[in-house]
mmCIF file of C-alpha atoms in Angstrom:
data_model
loop_
_atom_site.group_PDB
_atom_site.id
_atom_site.type_symbol
_atom_site.label_atom_id
_atom_site.label_comp_id
_atom_site.label_asym_id
_atom_site.label_seq_id
_atom_site.Cartn_x
_atom_site.Cartn_y
_atom_site.Cartn_z
ATOM 1 C CA MET A 19 129.935 11.549 102.746
ATOM 2 C CA SER A 20 128.712 10.155 105.766
ATOM 3 C CA ASP A 21 125.142 11.168 107.664
ATOM 4 C CA LYS A 22 127.852 12.003 111.072
ATOM 5 C CA ALA A 23 130.487 13.623 109.326
ATOM 6 C CA GLY A 24 127.445 16.152 107.374
ATOM 7 C CA VAL A 25 125.935 16.881 110.494
ATOM 8 C CA GLU A 26 128.641 17.648 112.314
ATOM 9 C CA ALA A 27 130.264 19.893 108.682
ATOM 10 C CA THR A 28 127.091 22.077 109.096
ATOM 11 C CA SER A 29 127.332 22.125 112.405
ATOM 12 C CA ALA A 30 131.099 23.496 112.036
ATOM 13 C CA ALA A 31 130.076 26.221 109.435
ATOM 14 C CA ARG A 32 127.116 26.918 111.662
ATOM 15 C CA VAL A 33 129.486 28.076 115.071
ATOM 16 C CA ASN A 34 131.442 29.668 112.139
ATOM 17 C CA ARG A 35 129.120 30.975 110.233
ATOM 18 C CA PRO A 36 129.923 35.081 110.932
ATOM 19 C CA GLY A 37 126.864 37.253 112.241
ATOM 20 C CA SER A 38 126.078 33.249 114.692
ATOM 21 C CA PRO A 39 125.341 33.567 117.952
ATOM 22 C CA GLU A 40 127.890 30.761 118.463
ATOM 23 C CA PHE A 41 130.604 32.591 116.752
ATOM 24 C CA THR A 42 130.089 35.831 118.247
ATOM 25 C CA ARG A 43 129.274 33.548 121.569
ATOM 26 C CA LEU A 44 133.090 31.771 121.409
ATOM 27 C CA ILE A 45 134.586 35.025 121.023
ATOM 28 C CA GLY A 46 133.470 36.510 123.987
ATOM 29 C CA TRP A 47 134.582 32.913 125.899
ATOM 30 C CA LEU A 48 137.783 33.871 124.137
ATOM 31 C CA ALA A 49 138.138 37.184 125.380
ATOM 32 C CA ALA A 50 137.589 36.250 128.659
ATOM 33 C CA ALA A 51 140.036 34.183 128.869
ATOM 34 C CA ALA A 52 143.046 36.520 127.568
ATOM 35 C CA ILE A 53 141.869 38.954 130.142
ATOM 36 C CA ALA A 54 141.926 36.465 133.150
ATOM 37 C CA ALA A 55 145.459 34.869 131.904
ATOM 38 C CA ALA A 56 147.419 38.358 131.542
ATOM 39 C CA THR A 57 145.330 39.684 134.795
ATOM 40 C CA LEU A 58 146.701 36.207 136.207
ATOM 41 C CA ILE A 59 149.859 36.681 134.788
ATOM 42 C CA MET A 60 150.833 40.151 136.454
ATOM 43 C CA ILE A 61 149.463 39.096 139.752
ATOM 44 C CA VAL A 62 151.965 36.421 139.997
ATOM 45 C CA ILE A 63 154.936 38.751 139.185
ATOM 46 C CA SER A 64 153.949 40.754 140.999
ATOM 47 C CA ALA A 65 153.784 38.635 144.124
ATOM 48 C CA ALA A 66 157.067 36.825 143.377
ATOM 49 C CA GLY A 67 158.993 40.063 143.718
ATOM 50 C CA PRO A 68 161.808 41.118 144.313
ATOM 51 C CA ASN A 69 162.894 40.355 140.586
ATOM 52 C CA VAL A 70 163.249 43.114 137.586
ATOM 53 C CA SER A 71 159.766 44.378 137.373
ATOM 54 C CA VAL A 72 158.855 44.590 141.281
ATOM 55 C CA PRO A 73 161.753 46.836 143.635
ATOM 56 C CA ALA A 74 163.229 45.776 147.133
ATOM 57 C CA MET A 75 161.977 46.747 150.146
ATOM 58 C CA ARG A 76 161.749 45.696 153.672
ATOM 59 C CA ARG A 77 158.671 43.601 154.649
ATOM 60 C CA ALA A 78 156.127 45.134 156.957
ATOM 61 C CA SER A 79 154.092 43.759 159.784
ATOM 62 C CA GLY A 80 150.849 43.827 156.671
ATOM 63 C CA PRO A 81 150.433 44.489 153.365
ATOM 64 C CA PRO A 82 152.632 44.425 151.196
ATOM 65 C CA TRP A 83 152.524 40.675 150.805
ATOM 66 C CA TRP A 84 154.754 38.898 148.659
ATOM 67 C CA HIS A 85 156.907 34.946 148.599
ATOM 68 C CA ALA A 86 160.243 36.017 146.404
ATOM 69 C CA LEU A 87 160.890 33.291 143.891
ATOM 70 C CA HIS A 88 163.681 34.752 141.942
ATOM 71 C CA LEU A 89 162.434 35.253 138.789
ATOM 72 C CA THR A 90 164.910 35.962 136.424
ATOM 73 C CA ALA A 91 164.931 38.477 134.426
ATOM 74 C CA THR A 92 164.229 37.284 130.584
ATOM 75 C CA PHE A 93 161.010 35.056 132.531
ATOM 76 C CA VAL A 94 159.855 38.364 134.068
ATOM 77 C CA THR A 95 159.966 40.489 130.812
ATOM 78 C CA VAL A 96 158.825 37.517 128.345
ATOM 79 C CA SER A 97 155.791 37.231 130.585
ATOM 80 C CA LEU A 98 154.992 40.566 130.860
ATOM 81 C CA TRP A 99 154.987 41.139 127.316
ATOM 82 C CA ALA A 100 152.431 37.745 126.929
ATOM 83 C CA ALA A 101 150.852 39.200 129.909
ATOM 84 C CA MET A 102 150.054 42.862 127.777
ATOM 85 C CA THR A 103 149.489 41.019 124.291
ATOM 86 C CA LEU A 104 147.238 38.729 125.653
ATOM 87 C CA GLY A 105 144.874 41.606 127.593
ATOM 88 C CA CYS A 106 145.245 43.921 123.949
ATOM 89 C CA ALA A 107 143.467 40.579 122.324
ATOM 90 C CA GLY A 108 141.652 40.122 124.878
ATOM 91 C CA VAL A 109 139.919 43.852 125.594
ATOM 92 C CA ILE A 110 139.929 44.041 121.083
ATOM 93 C CA ALA A 111 138.278 40.604 120.914
ATOM 94 C CA GLY A 112 135.764 41.600 123.723
ATOM 95 C CA LEU A 113 134.438 44.833 122.028
ATOM 96 C CA VAL A 114 134.418 42.493 118.380
ATOM 97 C CA ALA A 115 131.875 39.941 120.206
ATOM 98 C CA ILE A 116 129.702 43.395 121.861
ATOM 99 C CA THR A 117 130.058 44.490 118.378
ATOM 100 C CA ARG A 118 128.295 41.313 117.211
ATOM 101 C CA GLY A 119 125.784 41.610 119.834
ATOM 102 C CA ALA A 120 127.286 39.697 123.317
ATOM 103 C CA ARG A 121 125.166 40.866 126.012
ATOM 104 C CA PRO A 122 127.196 38.815 129.160
ATOM 105 C CA PRO A 123 125.307 40.272 132.402
ATOM 106 C CA ALA A 124 127.616 43.497 133.525
ATOM 107 C CA ARG A 125 127.973 41.924 137.460
ATOM 108 C CA PRO A 126 130.264 39.342 137.352
ATOM 109 C CA ILE A 127 132.823 41.711 135.063
ATOM 110 C CA ILE A 128 132.586 44.428 137.700
ATOM 111 C CA ALA A 129 132.601 41.179 140.764
ATOM 112 C CA ALA A 130 135.767 40.916 138.858
ATOM 113 C CA ALA A 131 137.419 43.479 138.216
ATOM 114 C CA PHE A 132 137.140 44.650 141.922
ATOM 115 C CA LEU A 133 138.436 40.986 142.775
ATOM 116 C CA ALA A 134 140.827 41.952 140.749
ATOM 117 C CA VAL A 135 141.961 45.366 142.275
ATOM 118 C CA MET A 136 141.806 43.718 145.838
ATOM 119 C CA VAL A 137 144.850 41.678 144.853
ATOM 120 C CA LEU A 138 146.318 43.939 142.735
ATOM 121 C CA THR A 139 146.460 46.126 145.700
ATOM 122 C CA VAL A 140 147.866 44.072 148.138
ATOM 123 C CA LEU A 141 150.785 42.801 146.953
ATOM 124 C CA PRO A 142 154.117 44.977 146.274
ATOM 125 C CA PRO A 143 154.592 47.446 143.760
ATOM 126 C CA ALA A 144 155.501 46.347 140.236
ATOM 127 C CA GLY A 145 155.985 48.076 136.599
ATOM 128 C CA SER A 146 157.677 51.026 138.230
ATOM 129 C CA THR A 147 159.453 52.551 141.328
ATOM 130 C CA ASP A 148 157.472 55.875 140.392
ATOM 131 C CA SER A 149 155.575 54.490 144.048
ATOM 132 C CA ILE A 150 158.686 54.864 145.607
ATOM 133 C CA SER A 151 159.390 58.553 145.118
ATOM 134 C CA TYR A 152 155.521 59.155 146.192
ATOM 135 C CA ALA A 153 156.664 57.728 149.588
ATOM 136 C CA ALA A 154 159.538 59.513 149.891
ATOM 137 C CA SER A 155 157.741 62.502 149.057
ATOM 138 C CA GLY A 156 155.034 62.227 151.564
ATOM 139 C CA ARG A 157 157.313 61.281 154.208
ATOM 140 C CA THR A 158 159.913 64.332 153.727
ATOM 141 C CA ALA A 159 155.970 66.709 153.963
ATOM 142 C CA VAL A 160 155.798 63.702 157.671
ATOM 143 C CA ILE A 161 158.401 65.622 158.845
ATOM 144 C CA GLY A 162 158.233 68.625 158.441
ATOM 145 C CA HIS A 163 160.589 68.660 154.870
ATOM 146 C CA SER A 164 158.816 70.144 151.644
ATOM 147 C CA PRO A 165 159.373 67.379 149.441
ATOM 148 C CA TYR A 166 159.391 70.926 146.397
ATOM 149 C CA VAL A 167 162.572 71.682 148.626
ATOM 150 C CA MET A 168 164.415 67.449 149.849
ATOM 151 C CA THR A 169 165.054 65.531 146.888
ATOM 152 C CA PRO A 170 165.245 61.195 148.405
ATOM 153 C CA LEU A 171 168.711 61.205 148.198
ATOM 154 C CA GLN A 172 168.610 63.848 151.157
ATOM 155 C CA LEU A 173 165.614 62.025 152.967
ATOM 156 C CA GLN A 174 168.461 59.225 152.812
ATOM 157 C CA ARG A 175 171.488 61.055 153.939
ATOM 158 C CA SER A 176 169.280 62.978 156.844
ATOM 159 C CA GLY A 177 169.037 59.965 158.728
ATOM 160 C CA ASP A 178 165.518 59.575 157.812
ATOM 161 C CA PRO A 179 164.550 55.554 158.414
ATOM 162 C CA VAL A 180 161.676 55.058 155.958
ATOM 163 C CA GLY A 181 164.543 57.379 153.570
ATOM 164 C CA ARG A 182 167.586 54.345 154.048
ATOM 165 C CA GLN A 183 165.294 51.892 153.001
ATOM 166 C CA ILE A 184 165.441 53.300 149.826
ATOM 167 C CA PRO A 185 166.173 51.166 147.081
ATOM 168 C CA PHE A 186 168.567 53.499 145.345
ATOM 169 C CA GLY A 187 170.714 50.940 143.514
ATOM 170 C CA GLU A 188 166.915 50.016 141.465
ATOM 171 C CA ILE A 189 166.261 53.396 140.815
ATOM 172 C CA PRO A 190 167.233 56.090 137.662
ATOM 173 C CA SER A 191 169.443 58.269 138.971
ATOM 174 C CA SER A 192 168.634 61.650 137.939
ATOM 175 C CA TRP A 193 165.165 61.041 140.110
ATOM 176 C CA THR A 194 167.560 60.899 143.554
ATOM 177 C CA ASN A 195 168.284 64.297 143.247
ATOM 178 C CA THR A 196 164.827 65.601 141.864
ATOM 179 C CA VAL A 197 162.208 67.358 144.036
ATOM 180 C CA SER A 198 158.126 66.445 143.582
ATOM 181 C CA VAL A 199 156.604 67.576 140.780
ATOM 182 C CA TYR A 200 152.626 67.042 141.625
ATOM 183 C CA GLY A 201 150.827 69.653 142.491
ATOM 184 C CA PRO A 202 148.960 69.652 146.046
ATOM 185 C CA VAL A 203 146.508 66.808 145.855
ATOM 186 C CA ALA A 204 149.393 64.493 145.089
ATOM 187 C CA THR A 205 151.172 65.779 148.107
ATOM 188 C CA ALA A 206 147.906 65.177 150.576
ATOM 189 C CA ALA A 207 148.436 61.664 149.205
ATOM 190 C CA GLU A 208 151.264 61.240 149.098
ATOM 191 C CA TRP A 209 151.335 62.387 153.198
ATOM 192 C CA THR A 210 148.419 60.552 154.266
ATOM 193 C CA ALA A 211 150.159 57.422 152.847
ATOM 194 C CA ALA A 212 153.062 58.526 154.443
ATOM 195 C CA GLU A 213 151.478 59.202 157.784
ATOM 196 C CA LEU A 214 149.701 56.263 157.731
ATOM 197 C CA GLY A 215 152.581 53.963 157.224
ATOM 198 C CA GLY A 216 154.806 55.377 159.625
ATOM 199 C CA THR A 217 158.609 54.408 159.204
ATOM 200 C CA SER A 218 158.157 51.404 156.564
ATOM 201 C CA LEU A 219 158.562 51.951 152.831
ATOM 202 C CA ALA A 220 156.734 49.146 152.030
ATOM 203 C CA ARG A 221 153.713 49.891 154.402
ATOM 204 C CA ILE A 222 154.044 53.096 153.154
ATOM 205 C CA THR A 223 153.657 52.285 149.133
ATOM 206 C CA PHE A 224 150.291 49.750 150.180
ATOM 207 C CA TRP A 225 148.516 53.136 151.171
ATOM 208 C CA LEU A 226 149.622 54.650 147.886
ATOM 209 C CA LYS A 227 148.186 51.715 146.396
ATOM 210 C CA LEU A 228 144.611 51.612 148.354
ATOM 211 C CA GLU A 229 143.957 55.423 147.578
ATOM 212 C CA GLU A 230 144.505 55.042 144.046
ATOM 213 C CA ALA A 231 142.512 51.288 144.066
ATOM 214 C CA VAL A 232 139.544 53.340 146.106
ATOM 215 C CA ALA A 233 140.155 55.919 143.395
ATOM 216 C CA PHE A 234 139.576 52.842 140.385
ATOM 217 C CA GLY A 235 136.740 51.511 142.194
ATOM 218 C CA ALA A 236 135.049 54.748 142.096
ATOM 219 C CA VAL A 237 135.561 55.177 138.432
ATOM 220 C CA ILE A 238 133.456 51.630 138.174
ATOM 221 C CA LEU A 239 130.826 52.154 140.005
ATOM 222 C CA ALA A 240 130.249 55.996 138.141
ATOM 223 C CA LEU A 241 130.593 54.464 134.794
ATOM 224 C CA ASP A 242 128.684 51.530 135.388
ATOM 225 C CA ARG A 243 125.424 53.794 136.929
ATOM 226 C CA MET A 244 126.010 56.874 134.029
ATOM 227 C CA LEU A 245 125.751 53.972 131.180
ATOM 228 C CA ARG A 246 123.403 51.865 132.651
ATOM 229 C CA SER A 247 120.436 52.217 130.337
ATOM 230 C CA ASP A 248 122.833 51.572 127.114
ATOM 231 C CA PRO A 249 123.474 48.054 127.500
ATOM 232 C CA GLU A 250 126.153 47.942 124.990
ATOM 233 C CA MET A 251 128.021 51.269 125.760
ATOM 234 C CA ARG A 252 127.671 50.071 129.650
ATOM 235 C CA LEU A 253 130.125 46.541 128.678
ATOM 236 C CA ARG A 254 132.481 48.547 126.215
ATOM 237 C CA ALA A 255 133.228 50.790 129.662
ATOM 238 C CA HIS A 256 133.922 47.788 131.549
ATOM 239 C CA LEU A 257 135.831 46.388 128.683
ATOM 240 C CA LEU A 258 138.266 49.443 128.485
ATOM 241 C CA TRP A 259 138.603 50.276 131.814
ATOM 242 C CA SER A 260 137.137 47.970 134.506
ATOM 243 C CA VAL A 261 138.963 44.591 133.438
ATOM 244 C CA ASN A 262 141.531 46.260 131.143
ATOM 245 C CA PRO A 263 144.786 44.516 131.778
ATOM 246 C CA LEU A 264 146.900 47.514 130.339
ATOM 247 C CA VAL A 265 144.977 49.804 132.611
ATOM 248 C CA LEU A 266 145.103 47.681 135.327
ATOM 249 C CA TRP A 267 148.740 47.372 135.258
ATOM 250 C CA ALA A 268 149.388 50.875 134.892
ATOM 251 C CA LEU A 269 147.512 52.253 137.701
ATOM 252 C CA VAL A 270 146.836 49.802 140.474
ATOM 253 C CA ALA A 271 149.699 47.626 140.082
ATOM 254 C CA ALA A 272 152.322 50.372 140.264
ATOM 255 C CA GLY A 273 149.949 52.718 141.775
ATOM 256 C CA HIS A 274 150.669 55.511 139.863
ATOM 257 C CA LEU A 275 149.079 58.993 141.178
ATOM 258 C CA ASP A 276 147.645 59.070 137.521
ATOM 259 C CA MET A 277 145.325 57.156 138.793
ATOM 260 C CA LEU A 278 144.039 60.837 141.159
ATOM 261 C CA ALA A 279 143.888 62.706 138.154
ATOM 262 C CA ALA A 280 142.030 60.066 136.111
ATOM 263 C CA ALA A 281 139.022 59.902 138.759
ATOM 264 C CA VAL A 282 138.941 64.156 139.014
ATOM 265 C CA SER A 283 138.885 64.221 134.805
ATOM 266 C CA PHE A 284 136.135 61.940 134.804
ATOM 267 C CA VAL A 285 133.924 63.917 137.284
ATOM 268 C CA GLY A 286 134.721 67.716 135.480
ATOM 269 C CA LEU A 287 134.343 64.999 132.065
ATOM 270 C CA THR A 288 130.815 63.761 133.587
ATOM 271 C CA VAL A 289 129.350 66.825 135.268
ATOM 272 C CA VAL A 290 130.425 69.313 131.854
ATOM 273 C CA LEU A 291 128.276 66.143 129.363
ATOM 274 C CA SER A 292 125.637 66.040 132.272
ATOM 275 C CA ARG A 293 125.597 70.343 131.822
ATOM 276 C CA ARG A 294 125.254 69.937 128.209
ATOM 277 C CA ALA A 295 122.190 67.429 128.610
ATOM 278 C CA GLY A 296 120.286 69.713 130.320
ATOM 279 C CA LYS A 297 120.550 72.453 128.342
ATOM 280 C CA ARG A 298 119.637 70.265 124.976
ATOM 281 C CA THR A 299 116.730 68.976 126.723
ATOM 282 C CA GLY A 300 115.459 72.301 128.394
ATOM 283 C CA PRO A 301 112.633 72.156 130.638
ATOM 284 C CA PRO A 302 111.037 68.927 132.078
ATOM 285 C CA GLY A 303 107.930 69.569 128.802
ATOM 286 C CA ARG A 304 109.851 71.761 126.095
ATOM 287 C CA ALA A 305 112.248 68.997 124.776
ATOM 288 C CA GLU A 306 114.003 70.833 122.536
ATOM 289 C CA PRO A 307 114.573 68.656 118.707
ATOM 290 C CA PRO A 308 117.670 67.692 117.316
ATOM 291 C CA ASP A 309 120.131 69.795 115.728
ATOM 292 C CA HIS A 310 119.744 67.599 112.208
ATOM 293 C CA LEU A 311 116.084 67.343 112.263
ATOM 294 C CA PRO A 312 113.504 69.874 110.854
ATOM 295 C CA GLN A 313 110.594 71.069 113.522
ATOM 296 C CA ASP A 314 107.984 69.657 111.243
ATOM 297 C CA VAL A 315 108.555 66.520 111.058
ATOM 298 C CA TYR A 316 110.250 66.560 115.360
ATOM 299 C CA ARG A 317 105.849 68.355 115.911
ATOM 300 C CA GLU A 318 105.045 65.413 113.796
ATOM 301 C CA ARG A 319 106.828 62.314 115.499
ATOM 302 C CA VAL A 320 107.374 63.097 119.074
ATOM 303 C CA VAL A 321 104.487 65.617 119.642
ATOM 304 C CA GLY A 322 101.852 63.253 117.774
ATOM 305 C CA GLY A 323 103.129 60.252 119.696
ATOM 306 C CA ARG A 324 104.243 57.829 116.463
ATOM 307 C CA PRO A 325 106.510 54.984 117.134
ATOM 308 C CA GLY A 326 110.531 56.103 118.102
ATOM 309 C CA ALA A 327 110.291 59.081 119.171
ATOM 310 C CA ALA A 328 112.232 58.189 122.489
ATOM 311 C CA GLU A 329 114.805 57.652 119.654
ATOM 312 C CA VAL A 330 114.342 60.806 117.783
ATOM 313 C CA VAL A 331 114.408 62.866 120.782
ATOM 314 C CA SER A 332 118.164 61.393 121.833
ATOM 315 C CA GLY A 333 119.158 62.203 118.314
ATOM 316 C CA ARG A 334 119.063 58.391 117.309
ATOM 317 C CA ARG A 335 116.677 58.290 114.710
ATOM 318 C CA SER A 336 115.845 60.623 111.719
#
């Protein structure tokens, strides 16, 4: 074997060796590439509507914006399956890289997440027609009727301009005769979007998506702030939430009101965990030992000021 071949073989073995920084870095870059590709596919499909994934709506003066490419149902379906596969693979690879010690800076990840959210927000809703249902409910409330009594079909038959824009041919027939099933918070969000959107169905869906995008971004910032002291958990949270293509597609691209429920649930969990942490810690200067740590060991390690006191207090070392 020549010296050159031997060097190349050694280099390849070093890169592929389990636990090597080079291999970890490679997994990280592959994860980033897969997530970016998945997100780009979702953006292209959303911007190329109407198609089998993007409902047809009358254009408005302003967002949402799109350029019809008349993509076939087969192309859209295969593309979205590819995006979901790439997205799943990217998130899993990213988690593996983090487990192996990868610690990329969080700020570029957050910036990429907000960029994806902004782009998807100004595009028409994709992957679901639920946002049109929300728009109909909001419009019903704006004109003085109850979305818990009036159905979208009744809104159309009343001669309302927004009701006449609803693409009933692309929506399940069971939905057209169904009243709103959401609570007062969701109805308030629908009413706000309809009030701002006026008589344009497309513009109402944009305001709905903007509301979800704001809630999504708020959760990103809250997660980052809450986990800033733990780099590993911080990166995991951003992978599973902020730049996760499946989450972006289901909540931001589709404009689902579930995003509001997720944000409220997150706030509730944060409050509960904060209170539990406060009870566990107790008043300043009187921290209680973890349940698994004997009192004498706790006193010796913490009160005595031995190394690892911080970890003992948090329960990470025994």
